[in-house]
mmCIF file of C-alpha atoms in Angstrom:
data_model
loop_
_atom_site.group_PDB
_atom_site.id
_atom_site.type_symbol
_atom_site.label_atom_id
_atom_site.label_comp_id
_atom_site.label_asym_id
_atom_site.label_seq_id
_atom_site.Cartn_x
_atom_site.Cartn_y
_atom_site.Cartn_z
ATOM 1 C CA UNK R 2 -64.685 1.597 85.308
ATOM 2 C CA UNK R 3 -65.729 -1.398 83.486
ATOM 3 C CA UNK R 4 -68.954 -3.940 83.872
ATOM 4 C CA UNK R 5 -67.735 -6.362 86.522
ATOM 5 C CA UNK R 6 -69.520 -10.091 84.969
ATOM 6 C CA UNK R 7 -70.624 -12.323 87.560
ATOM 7 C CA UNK R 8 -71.450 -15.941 86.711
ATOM 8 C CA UNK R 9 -72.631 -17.975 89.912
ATOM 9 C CA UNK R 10 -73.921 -17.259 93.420
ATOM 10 C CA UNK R 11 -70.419 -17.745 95.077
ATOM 11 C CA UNK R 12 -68.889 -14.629 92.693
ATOM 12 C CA UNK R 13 -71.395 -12.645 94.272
ATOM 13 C CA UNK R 14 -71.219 -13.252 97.429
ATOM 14 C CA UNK R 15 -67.155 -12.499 97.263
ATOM 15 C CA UNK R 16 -68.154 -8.810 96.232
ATOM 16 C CA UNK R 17 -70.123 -8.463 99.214
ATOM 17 C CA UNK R 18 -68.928 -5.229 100.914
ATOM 18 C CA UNK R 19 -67.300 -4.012 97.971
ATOM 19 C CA UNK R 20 -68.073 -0.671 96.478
ATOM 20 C CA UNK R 21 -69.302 -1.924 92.507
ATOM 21 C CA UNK R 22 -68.801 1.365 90.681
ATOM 22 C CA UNK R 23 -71.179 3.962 88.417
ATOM 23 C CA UNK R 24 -73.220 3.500 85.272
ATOM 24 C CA UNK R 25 -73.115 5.807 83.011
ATOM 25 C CA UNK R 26 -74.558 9.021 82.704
ATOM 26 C CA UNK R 27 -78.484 8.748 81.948
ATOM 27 C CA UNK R 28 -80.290 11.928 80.408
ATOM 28 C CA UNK R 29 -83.615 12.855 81.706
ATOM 29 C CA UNK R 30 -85.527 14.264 78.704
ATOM 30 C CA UNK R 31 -89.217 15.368 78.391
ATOM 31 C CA UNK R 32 -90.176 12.787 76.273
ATOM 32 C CA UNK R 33 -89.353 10.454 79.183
ATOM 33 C CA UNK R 34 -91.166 12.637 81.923
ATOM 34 C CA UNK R 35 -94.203 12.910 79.894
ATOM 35 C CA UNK R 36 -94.395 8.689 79.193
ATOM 36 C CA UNK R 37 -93.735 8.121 82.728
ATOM 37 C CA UNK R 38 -96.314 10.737 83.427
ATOM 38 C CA UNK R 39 -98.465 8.663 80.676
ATOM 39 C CA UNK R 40 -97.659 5.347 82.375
ATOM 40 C CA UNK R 41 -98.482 6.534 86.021
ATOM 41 C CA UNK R 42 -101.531 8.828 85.584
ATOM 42 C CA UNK R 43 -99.259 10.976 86.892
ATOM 43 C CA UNK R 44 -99.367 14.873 84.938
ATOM 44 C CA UNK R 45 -98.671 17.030 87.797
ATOM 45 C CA UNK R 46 -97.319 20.194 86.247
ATOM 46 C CA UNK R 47 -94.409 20.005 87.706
ATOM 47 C CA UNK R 48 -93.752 17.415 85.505
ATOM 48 C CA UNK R 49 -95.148 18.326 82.449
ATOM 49 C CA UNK R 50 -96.412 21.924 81.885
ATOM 50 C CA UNK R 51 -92.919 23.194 80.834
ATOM 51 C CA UNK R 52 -94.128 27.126 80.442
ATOM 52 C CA UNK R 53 -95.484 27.284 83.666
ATOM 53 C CA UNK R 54 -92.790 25.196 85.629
ATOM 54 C CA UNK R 55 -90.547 27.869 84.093
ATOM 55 C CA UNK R 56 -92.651 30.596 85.935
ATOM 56 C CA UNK R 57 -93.762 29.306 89.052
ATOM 57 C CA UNK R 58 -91.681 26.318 89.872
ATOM 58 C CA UNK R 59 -88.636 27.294 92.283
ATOM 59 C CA UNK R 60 -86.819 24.959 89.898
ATOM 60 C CA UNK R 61 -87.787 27.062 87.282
ATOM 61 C CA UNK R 62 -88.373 23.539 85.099
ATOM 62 C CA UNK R 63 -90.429 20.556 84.691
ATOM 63 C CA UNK R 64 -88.601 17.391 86.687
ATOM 64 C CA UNK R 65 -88.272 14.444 86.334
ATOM 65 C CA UNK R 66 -90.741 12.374 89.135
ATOM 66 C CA UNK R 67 -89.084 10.158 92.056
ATOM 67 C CA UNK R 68 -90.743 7.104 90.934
ATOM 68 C CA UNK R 69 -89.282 7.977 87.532
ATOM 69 C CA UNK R 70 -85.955 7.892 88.691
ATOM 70 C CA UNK R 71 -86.289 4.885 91.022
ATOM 71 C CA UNK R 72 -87.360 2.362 87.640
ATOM 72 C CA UNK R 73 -84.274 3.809 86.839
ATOM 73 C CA UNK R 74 -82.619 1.544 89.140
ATOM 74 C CA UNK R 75 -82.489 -2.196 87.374
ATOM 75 C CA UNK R 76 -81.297 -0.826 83.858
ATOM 76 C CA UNK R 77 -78.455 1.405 85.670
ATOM 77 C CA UNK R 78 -77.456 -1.526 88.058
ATOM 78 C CA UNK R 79 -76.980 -3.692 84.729
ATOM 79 C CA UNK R 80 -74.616 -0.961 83.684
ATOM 80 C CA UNK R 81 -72.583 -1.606 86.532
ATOM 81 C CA UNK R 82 -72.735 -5.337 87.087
ATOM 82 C CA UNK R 83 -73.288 -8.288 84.730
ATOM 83 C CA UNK R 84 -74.873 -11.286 86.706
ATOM 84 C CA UNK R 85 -74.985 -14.176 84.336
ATOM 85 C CA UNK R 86 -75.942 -17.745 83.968
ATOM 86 C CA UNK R 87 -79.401 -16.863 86.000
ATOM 87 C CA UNK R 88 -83.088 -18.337 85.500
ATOM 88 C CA UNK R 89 -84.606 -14.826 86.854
ATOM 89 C CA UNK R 90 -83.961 -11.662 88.779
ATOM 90 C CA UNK R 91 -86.491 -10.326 90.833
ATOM 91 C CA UNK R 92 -86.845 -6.881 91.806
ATOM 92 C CA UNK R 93 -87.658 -7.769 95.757
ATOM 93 C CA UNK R 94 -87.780 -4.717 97.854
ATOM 94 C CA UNK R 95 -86.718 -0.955 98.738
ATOM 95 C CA UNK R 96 -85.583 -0.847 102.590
ATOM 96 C CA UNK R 97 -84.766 2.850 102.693
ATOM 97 C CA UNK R 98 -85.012 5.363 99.978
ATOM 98 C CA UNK R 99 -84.526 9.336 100.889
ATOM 99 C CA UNK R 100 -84.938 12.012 97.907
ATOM 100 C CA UNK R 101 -82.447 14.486 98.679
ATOM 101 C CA UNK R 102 -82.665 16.452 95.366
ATOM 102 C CA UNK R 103 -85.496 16.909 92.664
ATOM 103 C CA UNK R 104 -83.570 16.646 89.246
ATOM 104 C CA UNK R 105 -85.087 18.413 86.522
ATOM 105 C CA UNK R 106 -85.300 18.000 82.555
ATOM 106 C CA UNK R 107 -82.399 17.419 80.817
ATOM 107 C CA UNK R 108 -80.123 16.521 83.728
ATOM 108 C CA UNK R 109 -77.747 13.878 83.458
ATOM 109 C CA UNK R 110 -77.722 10.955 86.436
ATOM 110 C CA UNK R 111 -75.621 8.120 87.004
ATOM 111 C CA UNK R 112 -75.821 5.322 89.667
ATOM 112 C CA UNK R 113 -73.324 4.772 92.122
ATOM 113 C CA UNK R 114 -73.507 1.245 94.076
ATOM 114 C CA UNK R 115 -72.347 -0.780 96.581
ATOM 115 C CA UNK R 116 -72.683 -4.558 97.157
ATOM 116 C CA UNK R 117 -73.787 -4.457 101.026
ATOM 117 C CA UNK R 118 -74.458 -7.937 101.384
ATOM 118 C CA UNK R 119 -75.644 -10.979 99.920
ATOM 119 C CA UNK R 120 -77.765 -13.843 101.945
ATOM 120 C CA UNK R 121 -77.922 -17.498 100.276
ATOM 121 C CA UNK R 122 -81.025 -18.478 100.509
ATOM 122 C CA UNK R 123 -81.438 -22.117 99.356
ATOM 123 C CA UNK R 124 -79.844 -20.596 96.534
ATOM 124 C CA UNK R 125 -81.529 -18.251 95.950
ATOM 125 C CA UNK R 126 -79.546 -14.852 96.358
ATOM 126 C CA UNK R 127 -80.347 -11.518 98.608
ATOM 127 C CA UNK R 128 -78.649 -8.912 97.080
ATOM 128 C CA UNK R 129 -78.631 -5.621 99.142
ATOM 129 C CA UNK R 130 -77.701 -3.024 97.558
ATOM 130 C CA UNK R 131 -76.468 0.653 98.354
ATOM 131 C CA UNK R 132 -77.749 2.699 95.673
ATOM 132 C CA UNK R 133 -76.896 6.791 95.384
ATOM 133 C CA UNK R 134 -78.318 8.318 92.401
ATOM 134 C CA UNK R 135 -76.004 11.611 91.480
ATOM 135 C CA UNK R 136 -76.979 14.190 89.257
ATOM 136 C CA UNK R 137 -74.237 15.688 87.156
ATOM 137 C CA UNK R 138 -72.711 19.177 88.384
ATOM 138 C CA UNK R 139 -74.679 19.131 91.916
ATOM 139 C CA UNK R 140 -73.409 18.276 95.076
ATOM 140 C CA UNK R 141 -76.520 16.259 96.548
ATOM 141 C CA UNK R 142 -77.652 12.966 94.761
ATOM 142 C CA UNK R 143 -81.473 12.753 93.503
ATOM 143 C CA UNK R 144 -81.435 10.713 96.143
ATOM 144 C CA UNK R 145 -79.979 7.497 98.714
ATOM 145 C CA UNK R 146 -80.908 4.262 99.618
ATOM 146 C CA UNK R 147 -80.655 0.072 99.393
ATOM 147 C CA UNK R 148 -82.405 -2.320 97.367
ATOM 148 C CA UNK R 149 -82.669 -5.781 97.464
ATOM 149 C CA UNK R 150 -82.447 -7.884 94.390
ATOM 150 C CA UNK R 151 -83.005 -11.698 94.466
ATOM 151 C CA UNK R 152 -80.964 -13.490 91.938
ATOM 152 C CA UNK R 153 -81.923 -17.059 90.520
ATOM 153 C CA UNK R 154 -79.430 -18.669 89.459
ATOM 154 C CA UNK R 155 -79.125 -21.707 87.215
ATOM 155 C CA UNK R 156 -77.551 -24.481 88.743
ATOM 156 C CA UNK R 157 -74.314 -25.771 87.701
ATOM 157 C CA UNK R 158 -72.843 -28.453 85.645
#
């Protein structure tokens, strides 16, 4: 599917309901576990002791963390959807979020979104949005949820 391109507050709010498609497929590599790990004080072995996740982990691998794969969520989105013509988006809140699946090193992920609903708030959009993260080859997704995005957009001419 390709990058739907949204230019003003109105175009969004006619996808509202609509499914918005998948990004493309995202690979979780060490490299990225361990900077996230880095980044968030964060070096459980489970994320980063590859030898002994191999031998004690029931995933027999390091994986990647949730949090890792929730800042995920803006750059896949933009895969998805372009929203143009915008003074700022702002990364606003996380109403539900369930981790169904732990997905470990070297998996591939891809979003899968829906447009839920948008709110116009003086202009200012409220973007919720029904995110599913799936992991390539399993049947459950990382994990389920919705988002809310605000989108600023510039005004018109």
């Amino acid at each position: 599917m390709s990058k739907l391109t949204i230019r003003s507050l109105a175009e969004l709010e006619a996808c509202a309901g609509q499914e918005m498609g998948t990004s493309e497929h995202h690979t979780i590599t060490q490299e990225q576990i361990n900077q996230f790990a880095a980044a968030t004080i964060d070096h459980q072995w489970i994320h980063v002791d590859a030898e002994r996740a191999r031998t004690e982990s029931p995933f027999q691998a390091t994986i990647a963390h949730g949090y890792l794969t929730v800042a995920l969520l803006p750059h896949l989105w933009q895969q998805i959807v372009a929203i143009e013509n915008l003074k700022m988006q702002v990364n606003y809140e996380i109403e539900s979020l369930r981790f169904n699946q732990a997905v470990t090193v070297n998996s591939q992920v891809r979003l899968r979104a829906s447009l839920l609903s948008v709110a116009n708030l003086r202009g200012i959009a409220k973007t919720r949005v029904g995110v599913t993260l799936e992991i390539e080859g399993q049947k459950k997704p990382a994990y389920t949820g919705v988002i809310t995005f605000l989108y600023h957009f510039l005004e018109s001419n």
